[in-house]
Amino acid sequence: MTGVSRRRLFGMTGGALAIAGAGAGAGYFTGRQGEPAQVEPFRGAHQAGITTPAQDRMHFVAFDVTTTDRGELVDLLREWTQAAERMTAGLEAVENGAVGGVAEAPPGDTGEALDLPASSLTLTIGFGPSLFDGRFGLADRRPPALADLPHFPGDNLDPARSGGDLCVQACANDPQVAVHAVRNLARIGFGRVAVRWSQLGFGRTSTTSRSQTTPRNLFGFKDGTNNLKAEDTAELDQHVWVQPGDGPQWMAGGSYLVARRIRMHIETWDRAPLTEQEAIVGRTKGSGAPHGAAEEFAPVDLKAKGSDGEPLIADNAHIRLAAPERHGGARMLRRGYNFTDGSDGLGRLDAGLFFVCFNRDPRTQFIPVQNLLAKKDAMSEYLEHNGSAIFACPPGVQPGEHWGQSLFA
Amino acid sequence: MTGVSRRRLFGMTGGALAIAGAGAGAGYFTGRQGEPAQVEPFRGAHQAGITTPAQDRMHFVAFDVTTTDRGELVDLLREWTQAAERMTAGLEAVENGAVGGVAEAPPGDTGEALDLPASSLTLTIGFGPSLFDGRFGLADRRPPALADLPHFPGDNLDPARSGGDLCVQACANDPQVAVHAVRNLARIGFGRVAVRWSQLGFGRTSTTSRSQTTPRNLFGFKDGTNNLKAEDTAELDQHVWVQPGDGPQWMAGGSYLVARRIRMHIETWDRAPLTEQEAIVGRTKGSGAPHGAAEEFAPVDLKAKGSDGEPLIADNAHIRLAAPERHGGARMLRRGYNFTDGSDGLGRLDAGLFFVCFNRDPRTQFIPVQNLLAKKDAMSEYLEHNGSAIFACPPGVQPGEHWGQSLFA
Ligand code: HEM
Ligand code: HEM
């Protein structure tokens, strides 16, 4: 038995689907090896894919809207919502999609996820600054917090990996499920949107302390130790979720996503001594413990000094410069993925971190932190930011609503 | 408990390692969720990664040799063999690699696979035609079966995705483990080899009937149904493993790997009606059954005709043109992976199949089959071959030997 496959739920009606969705969230279905079927609820106060414990794989896509008709765009969001809800429940993009429709017509689902379980798929939508440029009558609805990102020192941005009117972040425990979802959304959008860029990722930043071990990034360090965690609900309200009164009402319950494609010069990093690598991060490589402590999850003590009177966490260490203390208490939810995209034509792998973070207001969170990192972080020498984007992720989808309904209402 | 992690085996000596390796193959260690630790034996009559049931993910890399010194190349193969054996056992590339060495020196392992189990990692080496060009005194050792691939109709090859003096195919159930292995081999090779190209893949062609369901490619069809299977030992000797007397003795027990990066025009495919898609493949999309049969694994009957007297499997169907009957009984072991590499700059995903196959002699297997497919296969309209390479994968590594020892002996 292979879990709740798209084929088995094939002929389900809307009613049965609703039940499946409800039950599945509570582990109603069982998946491979007797695990829960891994269905993440699509609807709720917030969009899934933000505080959802980070799945194993990501396919992130940014779209340009090619239609100039507001009605067409809203229709697309409505169609996308239906398909997204189905796919996150482990169903095909449309009913009778891949092989059950009219044989003389193109199938409504592309089929490569038939037989695969939902795999905790989440689909998260975001709206980029350019969507508010006036084409769709949204100019006066742009939230001030959806700020254009400034040019940070060292930025080497490729326009073909940056920006976008819309984004969809697809995360799942099976890359084929994430790729299938993005592809089917792109297909539904044909003639109305075009793929601007897309990024695959694996090996995520930890967003939960429930997981057994913190995954590592391609510098070999544990990533996400001192991250906001899915279970810190009070802090999430403070640092992640837009609160009523923060800006335009349509964003209340939403969050601002910043994505940065960060190439890591792993060949140079690999030539740095262990002590230097650890000084740059401010943590021990093996255990992940901050300097001055023995345990990974020990508090970071920025004041601790060695017998020589020097700070144990260096002045230009990454975790010192990114620390909330340095930024008026500002934190963010990091949710990035490692990537390797072939080689760079110069004999090296094109590898790095697709950094994604969620902010209540990037103007006081991501932007000042990145400004300081870009200027002073000893790690910067080994990094190159070559893609960048910011999106306003609207609140969760209520029953009967579609993605972005509050924006277009 | 997270399986046989690199950290736990950290201080093991060579002796303990040998035991770990031996035991692990027999499920001595247990991994996550009580499954066997997923260690594939590195040594044996044949290289692992060929008839090994295809793991979930692949990282394939082609190298150019930059040294012109034969001795340096042999040294590299020796160092690579040690590191490869360790990594496939779930260990770091070198003992005390990531965090246990001299703190003032660069770590010997890059660290991102610390804490991760072996994940069935296999590493398979191959030698390209260009390695035999005379730089290393190997000109008279080139096997005739390591033929230069001809230009096939429709080929649109990118030199930056083709060829290579050496290749390493890394397959594992965790992409981070495969990426770690390739990266550490590249690192060890620094100054002697440079990465020419690399390709990540997911969602594999089935190579075993033991798996529960046949995975699908990005056309939504089951892939690998009529493949040679790992358990068909007699057929493997006939179609995959080079036999004594086939050519130079050093290749006996080896196999020839052909890799083709095949871009699939999924947007066009998705507009083709289901009946047309099925006619192109020659199989039913849902079940995978060949036309004229009801079951996926039913024999392909190329003679079957419909009531209208027309062949049920069309004249230009993929499975008719690739069928052994059409090629004097020739078969091959396909071991490809789906890929998605971002977008193509024209609003579409860059997606397809990284086709890999193993042949006893490509001159009577891959080459004639691909020639016919390129000329007549109805599927070709939706495909673009943009990367191509062929490699001679030497036989398995015997105790005390290194990769390619038979070639350099
Ligand atoms: C490739 C680039 C980066 C790498 C390899 C990296 C790596 C790390 C590592 C290893 C840690 C310590 C473990 C942890 O608490 O997660 C960390 C912490 C952190 N990083 Fe990064 N990081 C990168 C980029 C960024 C960027 C662009 C930002 C935001 C602008 C950022 C913000 C943070 C924050 C806020 C912390 C937690 C600091 C604390 O309070 O202890 N990082 N990073
Ligand atoms: C993107 C390109 C390709 C796609 C999507 C594709 C897809 C398929 C599918 C769906 C099948 C039927 C199921 C199965 O038996 O595995 C199949 C069979 C087969 N394909 Fe391909 N294929 C591709 C390229 C190639 C190439 C380049 C070759 C070799 C030159 C090849 C050789 C074969 C063979 C030998 C069979 C089995 C035929 C039989 O005996 O029934 N394929 N392929």
PDB file of C-alpha atoms in Angstrom, chain B residues 27-115:
ATOM      1  CA  GLY B  27      21.901  -5.242   7.367  1.00  0.00           C
ATOM      2  CA  TYR B  28      24.165  -5.348  10.405  1.00  0.00           C
ATOM      3  CA  PHE B  29      23.443  -1.768  11.315  1.00  0.00           C
ATOM      4  CA  THR B  30      19.954  -0.467  11.517  1.00  0.00           C
ATOM      5  CA  GLY B  31      19.039   2.915  10.125  1.00  0.00           C
ATOM      6  CA  ARG B  32      16.236   5.362  10.585  1.00  0.00           C
ATOM      7  CA  GLN B  33      12.871   3.776  11.324  1.00  0.00           C
ATOM      8  CA  GLY B  34      14.528   0.460  11.965  1.00  0.00           C
ATOM      9  CA  GLU B  35      15.317  -0.130   8.296  1.00  0.00           C
ATOM     10  CA  PRO B  36      18.696  -1.564   7.333  1.00  0.00           C
ATOM     11  CA  ALA B  37      21.321   1.153   7.323  1.00  0.00           C
ATOM     12  CA  GLN B  38      21.356   1.143   3.542  1.00  0.00           C
ATOM     13  CA  VAL B  39      25.002   0.491   2.930  1.00  0.00           C
ATOM     14  CA  GLU B  40      25.780  -0.778  -0.572  1.00  0.00           C
ATOM     15  CA  PRO B  41      29.019  -2.780  -0.731  1.00  0.00           C
ATOM     16  CA  PHE B  42      31.716  -0.853  -2.567  1.00  0.00           C
ATOM     17  CA  ARG B  43      33.879  -3.771  -3.678  1.00  0.00           C
ATOM     18  CA  GLY B  44      32.898  -6.777  -5.753  1.00  0.00           C
ATOM     19  CA  ALA B  45      33.076  -8.312  -9.210  1.00  0.00           C
ATOM     20  CA  HIS B  46      31.237  -5.350 -10.703  1.00  0.00           C
ATOM     21  CA  GLN B  47      31.047  -1.700  -9.714  1.00  0.00           C
ATOM     22  CA  ALA B  48      28.061  -0.741  -7.611  1.00  0.00           C
ATOM     23  CA  GLY B  49      25.560   1.709  -9.073  1.00  0.00           C
ATOM     24  CA  ILE B  50      24.863  -0.283 -12.225  1.00  0.00           C
ATOM     25  CA  THR B  51      22.607  -3.145 -11.235  1.00  0.00           C
ATOM     26  CA  THR B  52      22.059  -1.674  -7.765  1.00  0.00           C
ATOM     27  CA  PRO B  53      18.318  -0.992  -7.547  1.00  0.00           C
ATOM     28  CA  ALA B  54      18.138   2.647  -8.590  1.00  0.00           C
ATOM     29  CA  GLN B  55      18.269   4.941  -5.584  1.00  0.00           C
ATOM     30  CA  ASP B  56      15.994   7.976  -5.344  1.00  0.00           C
ATOM     31  CA  ARG B  57      18.481  10.685  -6.346  1.00  0.00           C
ATOM     32  CA  MET B  58      21.519  11.153  -8.542  1.00  0.00           C
ATOM     33  CA  HIS B  59      24.392  13.575  -8.836  1.00  0.00           C
ATOM     34  CA  PHE B  60      26.394  12.854 -11.967  1.00  0.00           C
ATOM     35  CA  VAL B  61      29.664  14.642 -12.621  1.00  0.00           C
ATOM     36  CA  ALA B  62      32.082  14.691 -15.555  1.00  0.00           C
ATOM     37  CA  PHE B  63      35.657  15.819 -15.035  1.00  0.00           C
ATOM     38  CA  ASP B  64      38.430  17.041 -17.282  1.00  0.00           C
ATOM     39  CA  VAL B  65      41.842  15.833 -16.195  1.00  0.00           C
ATOM     40  CA  THR B  66      44.055  18.904 -15.879  1.00  0.00           C
ATOM     41  CA  THR B  67      47.310  17.237 -14.956  1.00  0.00           C
ATOM     42  CA  THR B  68      49.295  15.666 -17.769  1.00  0.00           C
ATOM     43  CA  ASP B  69      51.215  13.400 -15.438  1.00  0.00           C
ATOM     44  CA  ARG B  70      50.145   9.771 -15.522  1.00  0.00           C
ATOM     45  CA  GLY B  71      51.476   9.147 -12.023  1.00  0.00           C
ATOM     46  CA  GLU B  72      49.423  11.985 -10.615  1.00  0.00           C
ATOM     47  CA  LEU B  73      46.321  10.599 -12.274  1.00  0.00           C
ATOM     48  CA  VAL B  74      46.922   7.147 -10.795  1.00  0.00           C
ATOM     49  CA  ASP B  75      47.540   8.689  -7.374  1.00  0.00           C
ATOM     50  CA  LEU B  76      44.244  10.504  -7.695  1.00  0.00           C
ATOM     51  CA  LEU B  77      42.414   7.284  -8.555  1.00  0.00           C
ATOM     52  CA  ARG B  78      43.958   5.676  -5.493  1.00  0.00           C
ATOM     53  CA  GLU B  79      42.925   8.542  -3.220  1.00  0.00           C
ATOM     54  CA  TRP B  80      39.471   8.638  -4.763  1.00  0.00           C
ATOM     55  CA  THR B  81      39.003   4.928  -4.180  1.00  0.00           C
ATOM     56  CA  GLN B  82      39.771   5.273  -0.476  1.00  0.00           C
ATOM     57  CA  ALA B  83      37.439   8.214  -0.089  1.00  0.00           C
ATOM     58  CA  ALA B  84      34.713   6.571  -2.170  1.00  0.00           C
ATOM     59  CA  GLU B  85      34.839   3.384  -0.147  1.00  0.00           C
ATOM     60  CA  ARG B  86      34.586   5.353   3.074  1.00  0.00           C
ATOM     61  CA  MET B  87      31.731   7.547   1.921  1.00  0.00           C
ATOM     62  CA  THR B  88      29.665   4.644   0.603  1.00  0.00           C
ATOM     63  CA  ALA B  89      30.043   3.093   4.069  1.00  0.00           C
ATOM     64  CA  GLY B  90      28.564   6.257   5.584  1.00  0.00           C
ATOM     65  CA  LEU B  91      31.911   7.611   6.734  1.00  0.00           C
ATOM     66  CA  GLU B  92      33.630  10.894   6.062  1.00  0.00           C
ATOM     67  CA  ALA B  93      35.881  11.193   3.002  1.00  0.00           C
ATOM     68  CA  VAL B  94      38.954  10.882   5.234  1.00  0.00           C
ATOM     69  CA  GLU B  95      39.370   9.707   8.790  1.00  0.00           C
ATOM     70  CA  ASN B  96      38.802  12.483  11.346  1.00  0.00           C
ATOM     71  CA  GLY B  97      37.641  14.476   8.382  1.00  0.00           C
ATOM     72  CA  ALA B  98      35.224  17.234   9.195  1.00  0.00           C
ATOM     73  CA  VAL B  99      35.939  18.223  12.764  1.00  0.00           C
ATOM     74  CA  GLY B 100      38.410  15.777  14.256  1.00  0.00           C
ATOM     75  CA  GLY B 101      41.640  16.760  12.574  1.00  0.00           C
ATOM     76  CA  VAL B 102      44.138  19.504  13.253  1.00  0.00           C
ATOM     77  CA  ALA B 103      42.103  22.611  14.027  1.00  0.00           C
ATOM     78  CA  GLU B 104      44.607  24.857  12.272  1.00  0.00           C
ATOM     79  CA  ALA B 105      44.303  22.893   9.030  1.00  0.00           C
ATOM     80  CA  PRO B 106      41.431  22.835   6.517  1.00  0.00           C
ATOM     81  CA  PRO B 107      39.139  19.948   7.414  1.00  0.00           C
ATOM     82  CA  GLY B 108      39.583  16.828   5.275  1.00  0.00           C
ATOM     83  CA  ASP B 109      35.844  16.401   4.807  1.00  0.00           C
ATOM     84  CA  THR B 110      33.439  19.209   4.012  1.00  0.00           C
ATOM     85  CA  GLY B 111      31.033  18.163   6.730  1.00  0.00           C
ATOM     86  CA  GLU B 112      27.542  18.540   5.266  1.00  0.00           C
ATOM     87  CA  ALA B 113      26.913  14.793   5.474  1.00  0.00           C
ATOM     88  CA  LEU B 114      27.866  14.464   9.141  1.00  0.00           C
ATOM     89  CA  ASP B 115      24.882  12.908  10.945  1.00  0.00           C
TER      90      ASP B 115
END
